[in-house]
Amino acid sequence: RGTATSIGHTNEGLKIKSITKWRLIVVSMNLVLRIAVVGFLLYAGTVWLVYTEDMKDLLLNSSALTLILPIPEVIFRALAPATVKCVIEGLGAFPLPPARSVGKSF
């Protein structure tokens, strides 16, 4: 963590070098909210499909559910500035810290 968020160039593309505490909190809360919405959609969609009686309605309802999930990505692609899109596409995955072994290794 740092006092400012900084992004640098590497051979693989862009990499986040440091991130402020508040930005990390906002990103974490965003992630928690997105997981909660997906969990709610999973539950509500499953219940909705379970109580569908007709096969035509089942196909229609399942198609409607598949159209709901990509809506945030479509909104991002339509409304985000080009520079933000380039930065997002250039960022690599966060490296995972090495696993800590518990107990003795053989």
Tab-separated table of N, CA, C and O in Angstrom:
chain	number	residue	atom	x	y	z
A	1	ARG	N	0.843	-1.176	0.000
A	1	ARG	CA	0.000	0.000	0.000
A	1	ARG	C	0.886	1.236	0.000
A	1	ARG	O	1.947	1.243	0.590
A	2	GLY	N	0.391	2.251	-0.617
A	2	GLY	CA	1.171	3.466	-0.705
A	2	GLY	C	0.332	4.688	-0.403
A	2	GLY	O	-0.842	4.611	-0.048
A	3	THR	N	0.964	5.843	-0.565
A	3	THR	CA	0.258	7.094	-0.336
A	3	THR	C	-0.504	7.532	-1.578
A	3	THR	O	-1.360	8.400	-1.509
A	4	ALA	N	-0.178	6.931	-2.721
A	4	ALA	CA	-0.868	7.237	-3.972
A	4	ALA	C	-0.958	5.957	-4.794
A	4	ALA	O	-0.146	5.060	-4.650
A	5	THR	N	-1.936	5.898	-5.641
A	5	THR	CA	-2.064	4.761	-6.531
A	5	THR	C	-1.162	4.997	-7.731
A	5	THR	O	-1.236	6.045	-8.363
A	6	SER	N	-0.289	4.027	-8.019
A	6	SER	CA	0.600	4.179	-9.170
A	6	SER	C	0.568	2.910	-10.009
A	6	SER	O	0.509	1.801	-9.496
A	7	ILE	N	0.591	3.120	-11.313
A	7	ILE	CA	0.572	2.033	-12.288
A	7	ILE	C	1.828	2.166	-13.132
A	7	ILE	O	2.155	3.245	-13.616
A	8	GLY	N	2.553	1.053	-13.310
A	8	GLY	CA	3.788	1.084	-14.093
A	8	GLY	C	3.758	0.087	-15.223
A	8	GLY	O	2.921	-0.824	-15.268
A	9	HIS	N	4.675	0.267	-16.166
A	9	HIS	CA	4.793	-0.632	-17.312
A	9	HIS	C	5.729	-1.783	-16.981
A	9	HIS	O	6.766	-1.593	-16.354
A	10	THR	N	5.374	-2.987	-17.415
A	10	THR	CA	6.244	-4.155	-17.331
A	10	THR	C	6.256	-4.826	-18.694
A	10	THR	O	5.601	-4.376	-19.626
A	11	ASN	N	7.006	-5.916	-18.804
A	11	ASN	CA	7.039	-6.656	-20.072
A	11	ASN	C	5.681	-7.260	-20.417
A	11	ASN	O	5.349	-7.427	-21.580
A	12	GLU	N	4.905	-7.610	-19.403
A	12	GLU	CA	3.595	-8.223	-19.621
A	12	GLU	C	2.489	-7.206	-19.843
A	12	GLU	O	1.383	-7.554	-20.195
A	13	GLY	N	2.741	-5.937	-19.598
A	13	GLY	CA	1.715	-4.904	-19.739
A	13	GLY	C	1.785	-3.947	-18.571
A	13	GLY	O	2.862	-3.598	-18.094
A	14	LEU	N	0.662	-3.524	-18.070
A	14	LEU	CA	0.597	-2.604	-16.945
A	14	LEU	C	0.491	-3.372	-15.639
A	14	LEU	O	-0.067	-4.466	-15.587
A	15	LYS	N	1.027	-2.788	-14.582
A	15	LYS	CA	0.978	-3.437	-13.272
A	15	LYS	C	0.745	-2.365	-12.213
A	15	LYS	O	1.336	-1.286	-12.268
A	16	ILE	N	-0.120	-2.651	-11.260
A	16	ILE	CA	-0.365	-1.733	-10.155
A	16	ILE	C	0.786	-1.870	-9.176
A	16	ILE	O	1.007	-2.938	-8.600
A	17	LYS	N	1.530	-0.767	-8.982
A	17	LYS	CA	2.673	-0.790	-8.065
A	17	LYS	C	2.244	-0.531	-6.638
A	17	LYS	O	2.731	-1.175	-5.711
A	18	SER	N	1.359	0.426	-6.445
A	18	SER	CA	0.860	0.713	-5.103
A	18	SER	C	-0.577	1.212	-5.220
A	18	SER	O	-0.997	1.704	-6.257
A	19	ILE	N	-1.302	1.056	-4.125
A	19	ILE	CA	-2.692	1.472	-4.095
A	19	ILE	C	-2.981	2.056	-2.713
A	19	ILE	O	-2.468	1.563	-1.703
A	20	THR	N	-3.759	3.118	-2.680
A	20	THR	CA	-4.063	3.747	-1.403
A	20	THR	C	-5.022	2.877	-0.598
A	20	THR	O	-5.737	2.029	-1.142
A	21	LYS	N	-5.026	3.110	0.698
A	21	LYS	CA	-5.884	2.335	1.595
A	21	LYS	C	-7.352	2.527	1.239
A	21	LYS	O	-8.114	1.566	1.185
A	22	TRP	N	-7.762	3.772	0.974
A	22	TRP	CA	-9.166	4.051	0.692
A	22	TRP	C	-9.596	3.448	-0.636
A	22	TRP	O	-10.711	2.957	-0.762
A	23	ARG	N	-8.717	3.509	-1.625
A	23	ARG	CA	-9.060	2.902	-2.914
A	23	ARG	C	-9.202	1.389	-2.766
A	23	ARG	O	-10.088	0.772	-3.349
A	24	LEU	N	-8.343	0.781	-1.967
A	24	LEU	CA	-8.437	-0.656	-1.720
A	24	LEU	C	-9.746	-1.003	-1.015
A	24	LEU	O	-10.402	-1.993	-1.352
A	25	ILE	N	-10.162	-0.155	-0.074
A	25	ILE	CA	-11.434	-0.377	0.627
A	25	ILE	C	-12.607	-0.262	-0.348
A	25	ILE	O	-13.516	-1.098	-0.338
A	26	VAL	N	-12.587	0.765	-1.210
A	26	VAL	CA	-13.675	0.960	-2.179
A	26	VAL	C	-13.735	-0.212	-3.154
A	26	VAL	O	-14.825	-0.736	-3.447
A	27	VAL	N	-12.580	-0.651	-3.639
A	27	VAL	CA	-12.553	-1.784	-4.571
A	27	VAL	C	-13.052	-3.050	-3.882
A	27	VAL	O	-13.815	-3.832	-4.465
A	28	SER	N	-12.652	-3.250	-2.635
A	28	SER	CA	-13.100	-4.432	-1.890
A	28	SER	C	-14.606	-4.406	-1.655
A	28	SER	O	-15.287	-5.435	-1.797
A	29	MET	N	-15.148	-3.236	-1.302
A	29	MET	CA	-16.596	-3.129	-1.096
A	29	MET	C	-17.349	-3.359	-2.407
A	29	MET	O	-18.402	-4.000	-2.417
A	30	ASN	N	-16.798	-2.844	-3.499
A	30	ASN	CA	-17.398	-3.072	-4.810
A	30	ASN	C	-17.433	-4.566	-5.116
A	30	ASN	O	-18.443	-5.088	-5.595
A	31	LEU	N	-16.351	-5.258	-4.817
A	31	LEU	CA	-16.294	-6.700	-5.054
A	31	LEU	C	-17.320	-7.436	-4.200
A	31	LEU	O	-18.023	-8.323	-4.694
A	32	VAL	N	-17.437	-7.055	-2.936
A	32	VAL	CA	-18.407	-7.703	-2.045
A	32	VAL	C	-19.832	-7.467	-2.547
A	32	VAL	O	-20.650	-8.397	-2.578
A	33	LEU	N	-20.127	-6.233	-2.964
A	33	LEU	CA	-21.468	-5.940	-3.475
A	33	LEU	C	-21.764	-6.711	-4.756
A	33	LEU	O	-22.873	-7.219	-4.946
A	34	ARG	N	-20.779	-6.820	-5.638
A	34	ARG	CA	-20.992	-7.565	-6.882
A	34	ARG	C	-21.236	-9.051	-6.596
A	34	ARG	O	-22.093	-9.683	-7.224
A	35	ILE	N	-20.496	-9.608	-5.656
A	35	ILE	CA	-20.702	-11.010	-5.283
A	35	ILE	C	-22.088	-11.187	-4.675
A	35	ILE	O	-22.781	-12.180	-4.950
A	36	ALA	N	-22.531	-10.225	-3.859
A	36	ALA	CA	-23.868	-10.308	-3.259
A	36	ALA	C	-24.952	-10.248	-4.335
A	36	ALA	O	-25.926	-11.015	-4.282
A	37	VAL	N	-24.796	-9.377	-5.315
A	37	VAL	CA	-25.791	-9.275	-6.391
A	37	VAL	C	-25.821	-10.560	-7.206
A	37	VAL	O	-26.899	-11.076	-7.538
A	38	VAL	N	-24.663	-11.111	-7.524
A	38	VAL	CA	-24.631	-12.361	-8.286
A	38	VAL	C	-25.233	-13.498	-7.469
A	38	VAL	O	-25.982	-14.332	-7.995
A	39	GLY	N	-24.957	-13.522	-6.164
A	39	GLY	CA	-25.563	-14.545	-5.306
A	39	GLY	C	-27.073	-14.417	-5.250
A	39	GLY	O	-27.803	-15.421	-5.319
A	40	PHE	N	-27.561	-13.181	-5.140
A	40	PHE	CA	-29.005	-12.962	-5.137
A	40	PHE	C	-29.624	-13.386	-6.468
A	40	PHE	O	-30.675	-14.029	-6.496
A	41	LEU	N	-28.968	-13.017	-7.575
A	41	LEU	CA	-29.487	-13.426	-8.889
A	41	LEU	C	-29.481	-14.943	-9.045
A	41	LEU	O	-30.389	-15.519	-9.647
A	42	LEU	N	-28.466	-15.583	-8.503
A	42	LEU	CA	-28.412	-17.046	-8.555
A	42	LEU	C	-29.592	-17.647	-7.801
A	42	LEU	O	-30.288	-18.527	-8.318
A	43	TYR	N	-29.829	-17.142	-6.588
A	43	TYR	CA	-30.938	-17.669	-5.789
A	43	TYR	C	-32.292	-17.345	-6.426
A	43	TYR	O	-33.127	-18.228	-6.637
A	44	ALA	N	-32.509	-16.077	-6.747
A	44	ALA	CA	-33.807	-15.665	-7.290
A	44	ALA	C	-34.057	-16.307	-8.653
A	44	ALA	O	-35.185	-16.736	-8.948
A	45	GLY	N	-33.028	-16.389	-9.474
A	45	GLY	CA	-33.186	-17.014	-10.788
A	45	GLY	C	-33.493	-18.495	-10.690
A	45	GLY	O	-34.311	-19.028	-11.452
A	46	THR	N	-32.842	-19.165	-9.737
A	46	THR	CA	-33.114	-20.593	-9.546
A	46	THR	C	-34.548	-20.811	-9.087
A	46	THR	O	-35.251	-21.691	-9.605
A	47	VAL	N	-34.987	-20.020	-8.122
A	47	VAL	CA	-36.374	-20.146	-7.647
A	47	VAL	C	-37.346	-19.830	-8.781
A	47	VAL	O	-38.354	-20.527	-8.964
A	48	TRP	N	-37.047	-18.810	-9.552
A	48	TRP	CA	-37.903	-18.416	-10.665
A	48	TRP	C	-38.010	-19.537	-11.685
A	48	TRP	O	-39.100	-19.857	-12.177
A	49	LEU	N	-36.879	-20.185	-11.988
A	49	LEU	CA	-36.913	-21.274	-12.970
A	49	LEU	C	-37.566	-22.537	-12.415
A	49	LEU	O	-38.233	-23.268	-13.151
A	50	VAL	N	-37.397	-22.792	-11.120
A	50	VAL	CA	-37.993	-23.988	-10.519
A	50	VAL	C	-39.511	-23.930	-10.587
A	50	VAL	O	-40.169	-24.950	-10.827
A	51	TYR	N	-40.089	-22.761	-10.412
A	51	TYR	CA	-41.546	-22.632	-10.407
A	51	TYR	C	-42.140	-22.355	-11.792
A	51	TYR	O	-43.331	-22.083	-11.904
A	52	THR	N	-41.317	-22.452	-12.831
A	52	THR	CA	-41.832	-22.312	-14.188
A	52	THR	C	-42.418	-23.641	-14.628
A	52	THR	O	-41.759	-24.667	-14.564
A	53	GLU	N	-43.661	-23.634	-15.078
A	53	GLU	CA	-44.353	-24.882	-15.381
A	53	GLU	C	-44.266	-25.272	-16.851
A	53	GLU	O	-44.167	-26.455	-17.169
A	54	ASP	N	-44.313	-24.334	-17.758
A	54	ASP	CA	-44.337	-24.632	-19.181
A	54	ASP	C	-42.915	-24.621	-19.747
A	54	ASP	O	-42.086	-23.806	-19.351
A	55	MET	N	-42.628	-25.523	-20.689
A	55	MET	CA	-41.295	-25.621	-21.273
A	55	MET	C	-40.932	-24.356	-22.052
A	55	MET	O	-39.792	-23.902	-21.990
A	56	LYS	N	-41.884	-23.754	-22.752
A	56	LYS	CA	-41.611	-22.518	-23.480
A	56	LYS	C	-41.240	-21.399	-22.510
A	56	LYS	O	-40.298	-20.648	-22.759
A	57	ASP	N	-41.978	-21.303	-21.417
A	57	ASP	CA	-41.677	-20.282	-20.418
A	57	ASP	C	-40.318	-20.531	-19.759
A	57	ASP	O	-39.583	-19.591	-19.445
A	58	LEU	N	-39.974	-21.791	-19.557
A	58	LEU	CA	-38.675	-22.131	-18.972
A	58	LEU	C	-37.537	-21.666	-19.877
A	58	LEU	O	-36.561	-21.065	-19.412
A	59	LEU	N	-37.658	-21.915	-21.169
A	59	LEU	CA	-36.634	-21.467	-22.104
A	59	LEU	C	-36.560	-19.942	-22.168
A	59	LEU	O	-35.469	-19.360	-22.206
A	60	LEU	N	-37.709	-19.303	-22.174
A	60	LEU	CA	-37.734	-17.844	-22.202
A	60	LEU	C	-37.125	-17.252	-20.942
A	60	LEU	O	-36.318	-16.315	-21.000
A	61	ASN	N	-37.472	-17.790	-19.783
A	61	ASN	CA	-36.950	-17.281	-18.515
A	61	ASN	C	-35.446	-17.516	-18.387
A	61	ASN	O	-34.709	-16.656	-17.899
A	62	SER	N	-34.968	-18.676	-18.812
A	62	SER	CA	-33.528	-18.935	-18.727
A	62	SER	C	-32.761	-18.028	-19.687
A	62	SER	O	-31.661	-17.575	-19.376
A	63	SER	N	-33.345	-17.748	-20.843
A	63	SER	CA	-32.709	-16.802	-21.776
A	63	SER	C	-32.669	-15.401	-21.178
A	63	SER	O	-31.672	-14.682	-21.337
A	64	ALA	N	-33.721	-15.008	-20.486
A	64	ALA	CA	-33.747	-13.688	-19.850
A	64	ALA	C	-32.675	-13.583	-18.775
A	64	ALA	O	-32.011	-12.549	-18.648
A	65	LEU	N	-32.459	-14.652	-18.026
A	65	LEU	CA	-31.422	-14.631	-16.993
A	65	LEU	C	-30.030	-14.503	-17.591
A	65	LEU	O	-29.162	-13.838	-17.030
A	66	THR	N	-29.802	-15.140	-18.735
A	66	THR	CA	-28.478	-15.035	-19.354
A	66	THR	C	-28.237	-13.639	-19.925
A	66	THR	O	-27.084	-13.250	-20.106
A	67	LEU	N	-29.287	-12.890	-20.197
A	67	LEU	CA	-29.122	-11.529	-20.697
A	67	LEU	C	-28.871	-10.517	-19.584
A	67	LEU	O	-28.332	-9.437	-19.831
A	68	ILE	N	-29.236	-10.841	-18.355
A	68	ILE	CA	-29.080	-9.907	-17.243
A	68	ILE	C	-27.622	-9.795	-16.801
A	68	ILE	O	-27.141	-8.704	-16.507
A	69	LEU	N	-26.896	-10.899	-16.763
A	69	LEU	CA	-25.550	-10.893	-16.199
A	69	LEU	C	-24.544	-9.996	-16.929
A	69	LEU	O	-23.744	-9.337	-16.277
A	70	PRO	N	-24.524	-9.916	-18.262
A	70	PRO	CA	-23.508	-9.066	-18.900
A	70	PRO	C	-23.860	-7.574	-18.973
A	70	PRO	O	-23.106	-6.796	-19.557
A	71	ILE	N	-24.955	-7.143	-18.369
A	71	ILE	CA	-25.364	-5.737	-18.458
A	71	ILE	C	-24.294	-4.779	-17.905
A	71	ILE	O	-23.990	-3.776	-18.553
A	72	PRO	N	-23.659	-5.047	-16.748
A	72	PRO	CA	-22.628	-4.103	-16.274
A	72	PRO	C	-21.459	-3.953	-17.254
A	72	PRO	O	-20.941	-2.857	-17.439
A	73	GLU	N	-21.054	-5.024	-17.898
A	73	GLU	CA	-19.964	-4.935	-18.873
A	73	GLU	C	-20.376	-4.111	-20.084
A	73	GLU	O	-19.586	-3.320	-20.603
A	74	VAL	N	-21.594	-4.261	-20.526
A	74	VAL	CA	-22.085	-3.479	-21.669
A	74	VAL	C	-22.124	-1.995	-21.311
A	74	VAL	O	-21.709	-1.136	-22.107
A	75	ILE	N	-22.579	-1.678	-20.102
A	75	ILE	CA	-22.616	-0.286	-19.661
A	75	ILE	C	-21.199	0.283	-19.580
A	75	ILE	O	-20.937	1.404	-20.010
A	76	PHE	N	-20.253	-0.510	-19.048
A	76	PHE	CA	-18.866	-0.056	-18.960
A	76	PHE	C	-18.299	0.220	-20.349
A	76	PHE	O	-17.679	1.251	-20.581
A	77	ARG	N	-18.503	-0.697	-21.280
A	77	ARG	CA	-17.969	-0.508	-22.626
A	77	ARG	C	-18.598	0.696	-23.326
A	77	ARG	O	-17.951	1.357	-24.128
A	78	ALA	N	-19.845	1.004	-22.999
A	78	ALA	CA	-20.518	2.125	-23.655
A	78	ALA	C	-20.155	3.472	-23.034
A	78	ALA	O	-20.042	4.465	-23.749
A	79	LEU	N	-19.946	3.516	-21.715
A	79	LEU	CA	-19.805	4.800	-21.033
A	79	LEU	C	-18.398	5.140	-20.552
A	79	LEU	O	-18.119	6.309	-20.283
A	80	ALA	N	-17.519	4.162	-20.426
A	80	ALA	CA	-16.177	4.439	-19.902
A	80	ALA	C	-15.331	5.162	-20.950
A	80	ALA	O	-15.420	4.870	-22.143
A	81	PRO	N	-14.487	6.091	-20.501
A	81	PRO	CA	-13.593	6.767	-21.442
A	81	PRO	C	-12.578	5.775	-22.035
A	81	PRO	O	-12.266	4.752	-21.433
A	82	ALA	N	-12.068	6.102	-23.210
A	82	ALA	CA	-11.134	5.214	-23.909
A	82	ALA	C	-9.869	4.970	-23.090
A	82	ALA	O	-9.337	3.864	-23.092
A	83	THR	N	-9.383	5.995	-22.372
A	83	THR	CA	-8.159	5.802	-21.579
A	83	THR	C	-8.378	4.801	-20.454
A	83	THR	O	-7.500	3.978	-20.175
A	84	VAL	N	-9.528	4.840	-19.829
A	84	VAL	CA	-9.831	3.887	-18.756
A	84	VAL	C	-9.920	2.473	-19.322
A	84	VAL	O	-9.415	1.516	-18.729
A	85	LYS	N	-10.551	2.329	-20.478
A	85	LYS	CA	-10.646	1.013	-21.110
A	85	LYS	C	-9.255	0.463	-21.428
A	85	LYS	O	-8.983	-0.720	-21.213
A	86	CYS	N	-8.365	1.314	-21.933
A	86	CYS	CA	-7.001	0.873	-22.259
A	86	CYS	C	-6.250	0.439	-21.012
A	86	CYS	O	-5.539	-0.570	-21.026
A	87	VAL	N	-6.405	1.184	-19.922
A	87	VAL	CA	-5.728	0.818	-18.680
A	87	VAL	C	-6.265	-0.503	-18.152
A	87	VAL	O	-5.500	-1.389	-17.755
A	88	ILE	N	-7.576	-0.673	-18.147
A	88	ILE	CA	-8.186	-1.912	-17.650
A	88	ILE	C	-7.742	-3.105	-18.485
A	88	ILE	O	-7.403	-4.169	-17.953
A	89	GLU	N	-7.736	-2.956	-19.812
A	89	GLU	CA	-7.325	-4.062	-20.677
A	89	GLU	C	-5.845	-4.375	-20.525
A	89	GLU	O	-5.424	-5.512	-20.695
A	90	GLY	N	-5.016	-3.366	-20.199
A	90	GLY	CA	-3.583	-3.578	-20.076
A	90	GLY	C	-3.142	-4.165	-18.749
A	90	GLY	O	-2.036	-4.673	-18.624
A	91	LEU	N	-4.011	-4.081	-17.727
A	91	LEU	CA	-3.639	-4.603	-16.416
A	91	LEU	C	-3.617	-6.123	-16.421
A	91	LEU	O	-4.500	-6.770	-16.957
A	92	GLY	N	-2.605	-6.671	-15.802
A	92	GLY	CA	-2.522	-8.122	-15.655
A	92	GLY	C	-3.204	-8.546	-14.366
A	92	GLY	O	-3.677	-7.730	-13.574
A	93	ALA	N	-3.218	-9.823	-14.138
A	93	ALA	CA	-3.812	-10.361	-12.913
A	93	ALA	C	-2.892	-10.075	-11.732
A	93	ALA	O	-1.678	-9.949	-11.885
A	94	PHE	N	-3.483	-9.953	-10.553
A	94	PHE	CA	-2.679	-9.775	-9.356
A	94	PHE	C	-1.950	-11.074	-9.055
A	94	PHE	O	-2.559	-12.145	-9.071
A	95	PRO	N	-0.661	-11.003	-8.767
A	95	PRO	CA	0.042	-12.242	-8.411
A	95	PRO	C	-0.386	-12.694	-7.026
A	95	PRO	O	-0.556	-11.877	-6.120
A	96	LEU	N	-0.560	-13.973	-6.876
A	96	LEU	CA	-0.925	-14.526	-5.576
A	96	LEU	C	0.326	-14.655	-4.718
A	96	LEU	O	1.392	-15.000	-5.226
A	97	PRO	N	0.209	-14.375	-3.426
A	97	PRO	CA	1.373	-14.569	-2.555
A	97	PRO	C	1.679	-16.052	-2.439
A	97	PRO	O	0.791	-16.894	-2.616
A	98	PRO	N	2.926	-16.405	-2.151
A	98	PRO	CA	3.250	-17.819	-2.018
A	98	PRO	C	2.461	-18.450	-0.884
A	98	PRO	O	2.226	-17.812	0.150
A	99	ALA	N	2.049	-19.676	-1.085
A	99	ALA	CA	1.261	-20.381	-0.073
A	99	ALA	C	2.126	-20.677	1.141
A	99	ALA	O	3.271	-21.093	1.015
A	100	ARG	N	1.547	-20.436	2.304
A	100	ARG	CA	2.256	-20.751	3.543
A	100	ARG	C	1.942	-22.187	3.919
A	100	ARG	O	0.797	-22.603	3.937
A	101	SER	N	2.976	-22.936	4.224
A	101	SER	CA	2.752	-24.327	4.588
A	101	SER	C	2.433	-24.388	6.088
A	101	SER	O	2.999	-23.663	6.900
A	102	VAL	N	1.495	-25.236	6.410
A	102	VAL	CA	1.094	-25.428	7.786
A	102	VAL	C	1.682	-26.758	8.239
A	102	VAL	O	1.499	-27.790	7.609
A	103	GLY	N	2.398	-26.724	9.323
A	103	GLY	CA	3.020	-27.947	9.815
A	103	GLY	C	4.318	-28.232	9.076
A	103	GLY	O	4.874	-27.405	8.379
A	104	LYS	N	4.786	-29.431	9.215
A	104	LYS	CA	6.053	-29.825	8.596
A	104	LYS	C	5.813	-30.332	7.182
A	104	LYS	O	4.817	-30.968	6.908
A	105	SER	N	6.745	-30.014	6.312
A	105	SER	CA	6.669	-30.574	4.962
A	105	SER	C	7.578	-31.784	4.876
A	105	SER	O	8.652	-31.822	5.458
A	106	PHE	N	7.159	-32.762	4.145
A	106	PHE	CA	7.928	-33.997	4.070
A	106	PHE	C	8.738	-34.062	2.816
A	106	PHE	O	8.477	-33.697	1.797
